[in-house]
mmCIF file of C-alpha atoms and ligand atoms in Angstrom:
data_model
loop_
_atom_site.group_PDB
_atom_site.id
_atom_site.type_symbol
_atom_site.label_atom_id
_atom_site.label_comp_id
_atom_site.label_asym_id
_atom_site.label_seq_id
_atom_site.Cartn_x
_atom_site.Cartn_y
_atom_site.Cartn_z
ATOM 1 C CA UNK A 42 -1.267 93.991 137.585
ATOM 2 C CA UNK A 43 -4.177 92.122 135.428
ATOM 3 C CA UNK A 44 -3.907 88.464 133.781
ATOM 4 C CA UNK A 45 -6.166 86.961 132.150
ATOM 5 C CA UNK A 46 -5.363 83.073 131.973
ATOM 6 C CA UNK A 47 -6.875 81.200 128.781
ATOM 7 C CA UNK A 48 -9.944 83.108 128.788
ATOM 8 C CA UNK A 49 -12.989 81.228 126.293
ATOM 9 C CA UNK A 50 -16.156 83.130 125.666
ATOM 10 C CA UNK A 51 -19.050 81.374 123.989
ATOM 11 C CA UNK A 52 -22.512 81.665 123.702
ATOM 12 C CA UNK A 53 -25.214 79.136 121.622
ATOM 13 C CA UNK A 54 -26.501 79.218 118.902
ATOM 14 C CA UNK A 55 -29.973 79.753 117.724
ATOM 15 C CA UNK A 56 -29.811 76.232 115.926
ATOM 16 C CA UNK A 57 -27.662 74.563 119.124
ATOM 17 C CA UNK A 58 -24.707 75.396 118.000
ATOM 18 C CA UNK A 59 -21.755 76.645 120.311
ATOM 19 C CA UNK A 60 -19.927 79.988 118.709
ATOM 20 C CA UNK A 61 -16.471 80.739 120.634
ATOM 21 C CA UNK A 62 -16.635 84.630 120.758
ATOM 22 C CA UNK A 63 -12.969 84.782 123.525
ATOM 23 C CA UNK A 64 -10.535 81.739 122.627
ATOM 24 C CA UNK A 65 -7.923 80.852 124.848
ATOM 25 C CA UNK A 66 -6.675 83.793 125.400
ATOM 26 C CA UNK A 67 -3.530 84.226 127.301
ATOM 27 C CA UNK A 68 -2.429 87.599 128.534
ATOM 28 C CA UNK A 69 -0.485 90.205 131.386
ATOM 29 C CA UNK A 70 -1.052 93.212 132.025
ATOM 30 C CA UNK A 71 1.778 95.320 133.738
ATOM 31 C CA UNK A 72 0.212 98.472 136.047
ATOM 32 C CA UNK A 73 -0.174 101.871 134.705
ATOM 33 C CA UNK A 74 0.520 100.839 131.188
ATOM 34 C CA UNK A 75 -1.582 101.857 128.038
ATOM 35 C CA UNK A 76 -2.009 98.834 126.610
ATOM 36 C CA UNK A 77 -4.054 99.963 123.366
ATOM 37 C CA UNK A 78 -5.909 96.776 121.625
ATOM 38 C CA UNK A 79 -6.923 96.366 118.290
ATOM 39 C CA UNK A 80 -7.508 94.865 115.316
ATOM 40 C CA UNK A 81 -11.211 94.419 112.915
ATOM 41 C CA UNK A 82 -14.788 94.261 114.106
ATOM 42 C CA UNK A 83 -16.010 91.888 115.614
ATOM 43 C CA UNK A 84 -12.562 90.715 116.691
ATOM 44 C CA UNK A 85 -14.342 89.911 120.461
ATOM 45 C CA UNK A 86 -11.988 93.139 121.664
ATOM 46 C CA UNK A 87 -15.704 94.333 123.805
ATOM 47 C CA UNK A 88 -16.032 91.348 124.834
ATOM 48 C CA UNK A 89 -12.843 90.840 126.014
ATOM 49 C CA UNK A 90 -13.364 94.489 127.923
ATOM 50 C CA UNK A 91 -16.919 93.428 129.166
ATOM 51 C CA UNK A 92 -15.502 90.052 130.437
ATOM 52 C CA UNK A 93 -12.344 92.418 132.121
ATOM 53 C CA UNK A 94 -14.998 94.008 133.161
ATOM 54 C CA UNK A 95 -16.829 91.403 135.244
ATOM 55 C CA UNK A 96 -20.265 92.192 132.194
ATOM 56 C CA UNK A 97 -20.055 88.567 131.473
ATOM 57 C CA UNK A 98 -18.543 85.252 133.190
ATOM 58 C CA UNK A 99 -15.740 83.732 130.525
ATOM 59 C CA UNK A 100 -16.355 80.171 129.692
ATOM 60 C CA UNK A 101 -14.201 78.291 130.817
ATOM 61 C CA UNK A 102 -10.240 80.418 132.132
ATOM 62 C CA UNK A 103 -9.838 82.925 134.840
ATOM 63 C CA UNK A 104 -8.688 86.542 135.511
ATOM 64 C CA UNK A 105 -6.755 88.010 138.147
ATOM 65 C CA UNK A 106 -5.869 91.403 139.277
ATOM 66 C CA UNK A 107 -3.382 92.464 141.511
ATOM 67 C CA UNK A 108 -2.939 88.864 142.199
ATOM 68 C CA UNK A 109 -6.365 87.475 143.098
ATOM 69 C CA UNK A 110 -8.612 85.815 141.654
ATOM 70 C CA UNK A 111 -11.636 87.740 140.343
ATOM 71 C CA UNK A 112 -13.476 85.228 137.410
ATOM 72 C CA UNK A 113 -16.568 85.158 140.226
ATOM 73 C CA UNK A 114 -16.235 88.417 140.945
ATOM 74 C CA UNK A 115 -18.815 91.212 140.282
ATOM 75 C CA UNK A 116 -19.298 94.619 138.149
ATOM 76 C CA UNK A 117 -20.267 95.900 141.541
ATOM 77 C CA UNK A 118 -17.531 94.083 143.315
ATOM 78 C CA UNK A 119 -14.952 94.971 140.283
ATOM 79 C CA UNK A 120 -15.524 98.462 140.270
ATOM 80 C CA UNK A 121 -14.617 98.321 143.939
ATOM 81 C CA UNK A 122 -11.115 97.563 143.199
ATOM 82 C CA UNK A 123 -10.901 99.924 140.795
ATOM 83 C CA UNK A 124 -11.567 98.825 137.764
ATOM 84 C CA UNK A 125 -13.838 101.368 135.594
ATOM 85 C CA UNK A 126 -14.923 100.690 131.779
ATOM 86 C CA UNK A 127 -16.229 103.279 129.653
ATOM 87 C CA UNK A 128 -18.182 101.595 127.001
ATOM 88 C CA UNK A 129 -18.461 101.237 123.344
ATOM 89 C CA UNK A 130 -22.325 102.072 122.938
ATOM 90 C CA UNK A 131 -23.035 104.353 126.773
ATOM 91 C CA UNK A 132 -25.754 104.082 128.261
ATOM 92 C CA UNK A 133 -28.197 107.585 128.581
ATOM 93 C CA UNK A 134 -29.402 108.363 132.031
ATOM 94 C CA UNK A 135 -33.053 109.846 131.420
ATOM 95 C CA UNK A 136 -33.756 112.652 134.989
ATOM 96 C CA UNK A 137 -30.233 112.765 135.678
ATOM 97 C CA UNK A 138 -28.145 115.171 135.075
ATOM 98 C CA UNK A 139 -24.114 115.632 133.899
ATOM 99 C CA UNK A 140 -23.112 116.862 137.956
ATOM 100 C CA UNK A 141 -24.815 114.151 139.525
ATOM 101 C CA UNK A 142 -23.350 111.306 137.688
ATOM 102 C CA UNK A 143 -19.775 113.037 137.976
ATOM 103 C CA UNK A 144 -20.816 112.766 141.977
ATOM 104 C CA UNK A 145 -21.553 109.518 141.487
ATOM 105 C CA UNK A 146 -18.617 108.202 139.939
ATOM 106 C CA UNK A 147 -16.743 110.005 142.242
ATOM 107 C CA UNK A 148 -18.331 108.652 144.855
ATOM 108 C CA UNK A 149 -19.200 112.084 146.983
ATOM 109 C CA UNK A 150 -22.233 114.062 146.360
ATOM 110 C CA UNK A 151 -20.448 116.964 147.040
ATOM 111 C CA UNK A 152 -17.819 116.747 144.161
ATOM 112 C CA UNK A 153 -16.768 121.012 144.443
ATOM 113 C CA UNK A 154 -18.093 122.316 140.883
ATOM 114 C CA UNK A 155 -14.601 123.388 139.812
ATOM 115 C CA UNK A 156 -13.500 119.394 139.980
ATOM 116 C CA UNK A 157 -16.566 118.465 137.675
ATOM 117 C CA UNK A 158 -15.327 121.515 135.588
ATOM 118 C CA UNK A 159 -12.101 119.868 135.234
ATOM 119 C CA UNK A 160 -13.197 116.687 134.325
ATOM 120 C CA UNK A 161 -15.838 118.245 131.300
ATOM 121 C CA UNK A 162 -12.750 119.975 130.066
ATOM 122 C CA UNK A 163 -10.887 116.823 130.161
ATOM 123 C CA UNK A 164 -13.166 115.898 127.560
ATOM 124 C CA UNK A 165 -13.426 119.445 125.497
ATOM 125 C CA UNK A 166 -16.989 120.382 126.898
ATOM 126 C CA UNK A 167 -17.308 123.405 128.387
ATOM 127 C CA UNK A 168 -18.829 122.812 131.871
ATOM 128 C CA UNK A 169 -21.264 125.633 132.470
ATOM 129 C CA UNK A 170 -23.258 124.669 129.708
ATOM 130 C CA UNK A 171 -23.441 120.727 130.503
ATOM 131 C CA UNK A 172 -23.195 120.568 133.664
ATOM 132 C CA UNK A 173 -26.785 120.779 135.088
ATOM 133 C CA UNK A 174 -28.013 118.581 131.097
ATOM 134 C CA UNK A 175 -30.053 116.054 131.568
ATOM 135 C CA UNK A 176 -27.842 112.817 130.326
ATOM 136 C CA UNK A 177 -30.611 111.826 128.138
ATOM 137 C CA UNK A 178 -31.449 112.048 124.661
ATOM 138 C CA UNK A 179 -31.418 115.153 124.343
ATOM 139 C CA UNK A 180 -27.577 114.803 123.803
ATOM 140 C CA UNK A 181 -25.734 113.581 120.848
ATOM 141 C CA UNK A 182 -24.225 110.708 120.632
ATOM 142 C CA UNK A 183 -20.998 112.400 120.741
ATOM 143 C CA UNK A 184 -21.399 114.572 123.598
ATOM 144 C CA UNK A 185 -22.972 111.457 125.833
ATOM 145 C CA UNK A 186 -19.675 109.512 124.735
ATOM 146 C CA UNK A 187 -17.582 112.596 125.537
ATOM 147 C CA UNK A 188 -19.909 113.035 129.433
ATOM 148 C CA UNK A 189 -18.673 109.105 130.026
ATOM 149 C CA UNK A 190 -15.673 109.063 129.644
ATOM 150 C CA UNK A 191 -15.573 112.318 132.185
ATOM 151 C CA UNK A 192 -17.064 109.446 134.575
ATOM 152 C CA UNK A 193 -14.224 107.522 134.202
ATOM 153 C CA UNK A 194 -11.877 109.724 134.904
ATOM 154 C CA UNK A 195 -13.971 110.902 137.961
ATOM 155 C CA UNK A 196 -13.485 107.553 139.435
ATOM 156 C CA UNK A 197 -9.856 107.849 139.748
ATOM 157 C CA UNK A 198 -9.773 104.141 139.425
ATOM 158 C CA UNK A 199 -6.647 101.540 139.192
ATOM 159 C CA UNK A 200 -7.499 100.142 135.594
ATOM 160 C CA UNK A 201 -9.153 102.521 133.067
ATOM 161 C CA UNK A 202 -10.584 100.736 129.927
ATOM 162 C CA UNK A 203 -12.186 102.428 127.077
ATOM 163 C CA UNK A 204 -13.701 101.188 124.695
ATOM 164 C CA UNK A 205 -13.473 103.081 121.439
ATOM 165 C CA UNK A 206 -13.066 106.423 123.046
ATOM 166 C CA UNK A 207 -12.839 108.018 119.803
ATOM 167 C CA UNK A 208 -16.467 107.269 118.328
ATOM 168 C CA UNK A 209 -18.488 110.025 116.875
ATOM 169 C CA UNK A 210 -16.199 112.868 118.887
ATOM 170 C CA UNK A 211 -15.074 115.467 116.563
ATOM 171 C CA UNK A 212 -11.361 116.200 115.260
ATOM 172 C CA UNK A 213 -11.181 119.097 117.710
ATOM 173 C CA UNK A 214 -12.597 117.252 120.401
ATOM 174 C CA UNK A 215 -10.352 113.674 119.290
ATOM 175 C CA UNK A 216 -7.388 115.797 119.798
ATOM 176 C CA UNK A 217 -8.401 117.203 123.427
ATOM 177 C CA UNK A 218 -9.013 113.878 124.054
ATOM 178 C CA UNK A 219 -5.586 112.227 123.092
ATOM 179 C CA UNK A 220 -4.040 115.037 125.479
ATOM 180 C CA UNK A 221 -5.601 114.098 128.311
ATOM 181 C CA UNK A 222 -4.990 110.615 127.362
ATOM 182 C CA UNK A 223 -1.049 111.989 127.459
ATOM 183 C CA UNK A 224 -1.523 113.023 130.095
ATOM 184 C CA UNK A 225 -2.917 110.607 132.872
ATOM 185 C CA UNK A 226 -0.630 108.197 131.126
ATOM 186 C CA UNK A 227 2.460 110.429 132.379
ATOM 187 C CA UNK A 228 0.761 110.534 135.840
ATOM 188 C CA UNK A 229 1.591 106.584 135.896
ATOM 189 C CA UNK A 230 -0.950 106.170 138.409
ATOM 190 C CA UNK A 231 -3.108 103.817 136.268
ATOM 191 C CA UNK A 232 -3.426 100.916 134.032
ATOM 192 C CA UNK A 233 -5.135 101.552 131.139
ATOM 193 C CA UNK A 234 -6.427 100.015 128.137
ATOM 194 C CA UNK A 235 -7.628 101.491 124.739
ATOM 195 C CA UNK A 236 -9.630 99.853 122.370
ATOM 196 C CA UNK A 237 -9.521 101.327 119.469
ATOM 197 C CA UNK A 238 -8.857 101.859 115.825
ATOM 198 C CA UNK A 239 -7.823 105.733 115.608
ATOM 199 C CA UNK A 240 -3.465 106.033 114.939
ATOM 200 C CA UNK A 241 -3.209 109.030 117.380
ATOM 201 C CA UNK A 242 -4.478 106.538 120.066
ATOM 202 C CA UNK A 243 -2.567 103.747 119.379
ATOM 203 C CA UNK A 244 0.956 105.927 118.291
ATOM 204 C CA UNK A 245 0.535 106.708 122.730
ATOM 205 C CA UNK A 246 0.578 102.439 123.542
ATOM 206 C CA UNK A 247 2.943 101.077 125.449
ATOM 207 C CA UNK A 248 2.049 98.217 123.688
ATOM 208 C CA UNK A 249 -1.048 96.773 121.454
ATOM 209 C CA UNK A 250 -2.246 93.736 120.450
ATOM 210 C CA UNK A 251 -3.850 92.743 117.971
ATOM 211 C CA UNK A 252 -7.683 90.393 118.666
ATOM 212 C CA UNK A 253 -9.080 89.078 115.209
ATOM 213 C CA UNK A 254 -11.109 85.866 115.135
ATOM 214 C CA UNK A 255 -11.985 86.200 119.268
ATOM 215 C CA UNK A 256 -7.710 85.780 119.622
ATOM 216 C CA UNK A 257 -4.682 87.172 120.566
ATOM 217 C CA UNK A 258 -3.432 87.637 116.964
ATOM 218 C CA UNK A 259 -0.024 89.510 117.598
ATOM 219 C CA UNK A 260 1.592 91.701 120.823
ATOM 220 C CA UNK A 261 3.864 93.797 121.143
ATOM 221 C CA UNK A 262 5.701 97.543 121.862
ATOM 222 C CA UNK A 263 4.144 99.956 119.385
ATOM 223 C CA UNK A 264 7.469 99.941 117.844
ATOM 224 C CA UNK A 265 7.014 96.498 116.470
ATOM 225 C CA UNK A 266 2.936 96.230 116.282
ATOM 226 C CA UNK A 267 1.488 99.495 114.840
ATOM 227 C CA UNK A 268 4.552 99.745 111.675
ATOM 228 C CA UNK A 269 2.195 95.527 110.831
ATOM 229 C CA UNK A 270 -0.983 97.248 111.308
ATOM 230 C CA UNK A 271 -0.241 100.299 108.871
ATOM 231 C CA UNK A 272 0.927 97.864 106.399
ATOM 232 C CA UNK A 273 -1.385 95.700 106.683
ATOM 233 C CA UNK A 274 -3.593 96.861 103.400
ATOM 234 C CA UNK A 275 -5.946 93.286 103.887
ATOM 235 C CA UNK A 276 -8.932 95.046 105.566
ATOM 236 C CA UNK A 277 -7.779 92.933 109.069
ATOM 237 C CA UNK A 278 -8.733 89.588 106.870
ATOM 238 C CA UNK A 279 -4.886 88.980 107.047
ATOM 239 C CA UNK A 280 -4.830 89.543 110.665
ATOM 240 C CA UNK A 281 -6.858 87.081 111.291
ATOM 241 C CA UNK A 282 -7.068 84.706 108.873
ATOM 242 C CA UNK A 283 -4.707 82.008 110.570
ATOM 243 C CA UNK A 284 -7.127 81.454 113.454
ATOM 244 C CA UNK A 285 -8.230 78.922 114.284
ATOM 245 C CA UNK A 286 -11.625 79.563 115.992
ATOM 246 C CA UNK A 287 -14.880 77.301 115.113
HETATM 247 N N1 ATP B 19 -24.240 87.335 123.481
HETATM 248 C C1 ATP B 19 -23.501 87.468 121.490
HETATM 249 N N2 ATP B 19 -24.235 86.126 120.740
HETATM 250 C C2 ATP B 19 -23.815 85.700 118.566
HETATM 251 N N3 ATP B 19 -22.631 86.734 119.113
HETATM 252 C C3 ATP B 19 -22.374 87.769 119.778
HETATM 253 C C4 ATP B 19 -22.298 87.806 121.440
HETATM 254 N N4 ATP B 19 -21.724 89.179 121.204
HETATM 255 C C5 ATP B 19 -20.523 89.276 120.145
HETATM 256 N N5 ATP B 19 -21.424 88.538 119.532
HETATM 257 C C6 ATP B 19 -20.221 88.360 117.510
HETATM 258 O O1 ATP B 19 -18.787 87.934 118.621
HETATM 259 C C7 ATP B 19 -17.789 88.748 117.663
HETATM 260 C C8 ATP B 19 -17.525 90.078 118.426
HETATM 261 O O2 ATP B 19 -17.850 90.657 119.186
HETATM 262 P P1 ATP B 19 -17.183 91.760 119.741
HETATM 263 O O3 ATP B 19 -18.481 93.360 119.849
HETATM 264 O O4 ATP B 19 -16.111 91.698 120.747
HETATM 265 O O5 ATP B 19 -16.252 92.976 118.682
HETATM 266 P P2 ATP B 19 -14.912 93.639 118.754
HETATM 267 O O6 ATP B 19 -13.839 93.319 118.062
HETATM 268 O O7 ATP B 19 -15.917 94.709 119.965
HETATM 269 O O8 ATP B 19 -16.114 94.550 116.906
HETATM 270 P P3 ATP B 19 -16.024 96.545 117.062
HETATM 271 O O9 ATP B 19 -14.782 96.654 116.614
HETATM 272 O O10 ATP B 19 -16.559 95.985 115.722
HETATM 273 O O11 ATP B 19 -16.245 96.666 118.348
HETATM 274 C C9 ATP B 19 -18.785 89.724 117.113
HETATM 275 O O12 ATP B 19 -19.094 89.154 115.775
HETATM 276 C C10 ATP B 19 -20.343 89.987 117.512
HETATM 277 O O13 ATP B 19 -21.367 89.519 117.396
HETATM 278 MG MG1 MG B 20 -16.390 96.369 119.836
#
C-alpha cells in the first residue's frame, strides 16, 4: 500500500517568492489497484510521480510504502523496494543496446532472448528490428517511449508508475499497449499508477484521481469520475478553479 500524507512541494522563484507545485496531497493507494492520475496540463501529476519515485524531495509531508516511511529514501532504494517509473520524456542511452537496457532492468545480464522479445512484443515492437539497436537519437520518440515501457515491465516491480505512456505512440501501438496494461492488471501482481489524458487508459482504472493546481480535485471509482471528466468542456479550468493554491 502506498500512502501519501500531506505532501507539499514548493520551489523558489527567481524573484525570491515561493511557488507551490503540490499542495497538501493525501492519498492512499491499495495494493494491485490500477489508479489513473489525470487532469489539466501543469496540474502537478509528473511532480507527484517524481516525489513518489524519490526524484524530488517533498517540502513537507510523508510517503509510506507498505507501512515503511520512505520519504528520505533515494530513487535507487525505492527501486529496490519495487517502485518503478516510466518517464514522461524517457532519456536516451548512447552506446547502449535495447537488449542491454532490458537485461539491466530485469537484473539479469543473461536474460534469454525469448524473454526480451516478449517484453518488446508487449509494447508492439518487433524484437528482430530492435534488440540490437542503440537507444540513441536514431530511434523515434514513439520507439524510445515504448522501449522505456518495456524496461519498466522487465523490472517486475510491485508498483509501476507510467507517465503518459500514450505520448507520441501511434494508434495501433497504443491499442496494443492498452491490452498490455489491462492484462497486467488482471494478474493483480502489481499496483499500477498511470498518468494519462487518454479515455482508453482512464477506462481501465479502478480509481481515478484528478489533479489540478497542485491539489487532488476529485477522486473516486471510474464509474463516478469518468462521466464527470467527459462532461467537463472547460478544458480543465473548472477542475482546478476552487484550488486555494498560492
Ligand atoms: N522545478 C520547477 N520550477 C518551477 N516550476 C516547476 C518546477 N517543476 C514543475 N514546475 C511547474 O509545476 C507545474 C506542474 O508541473 P508537472 O510537470 O507536474 O505538470 P503535469 O500535471 O505533469 O502536466 P502535463 O499534463 O503537461 O504533463 C507546472 O506549471 C510546471 O511548470
Ligand atoms: Mg506531466
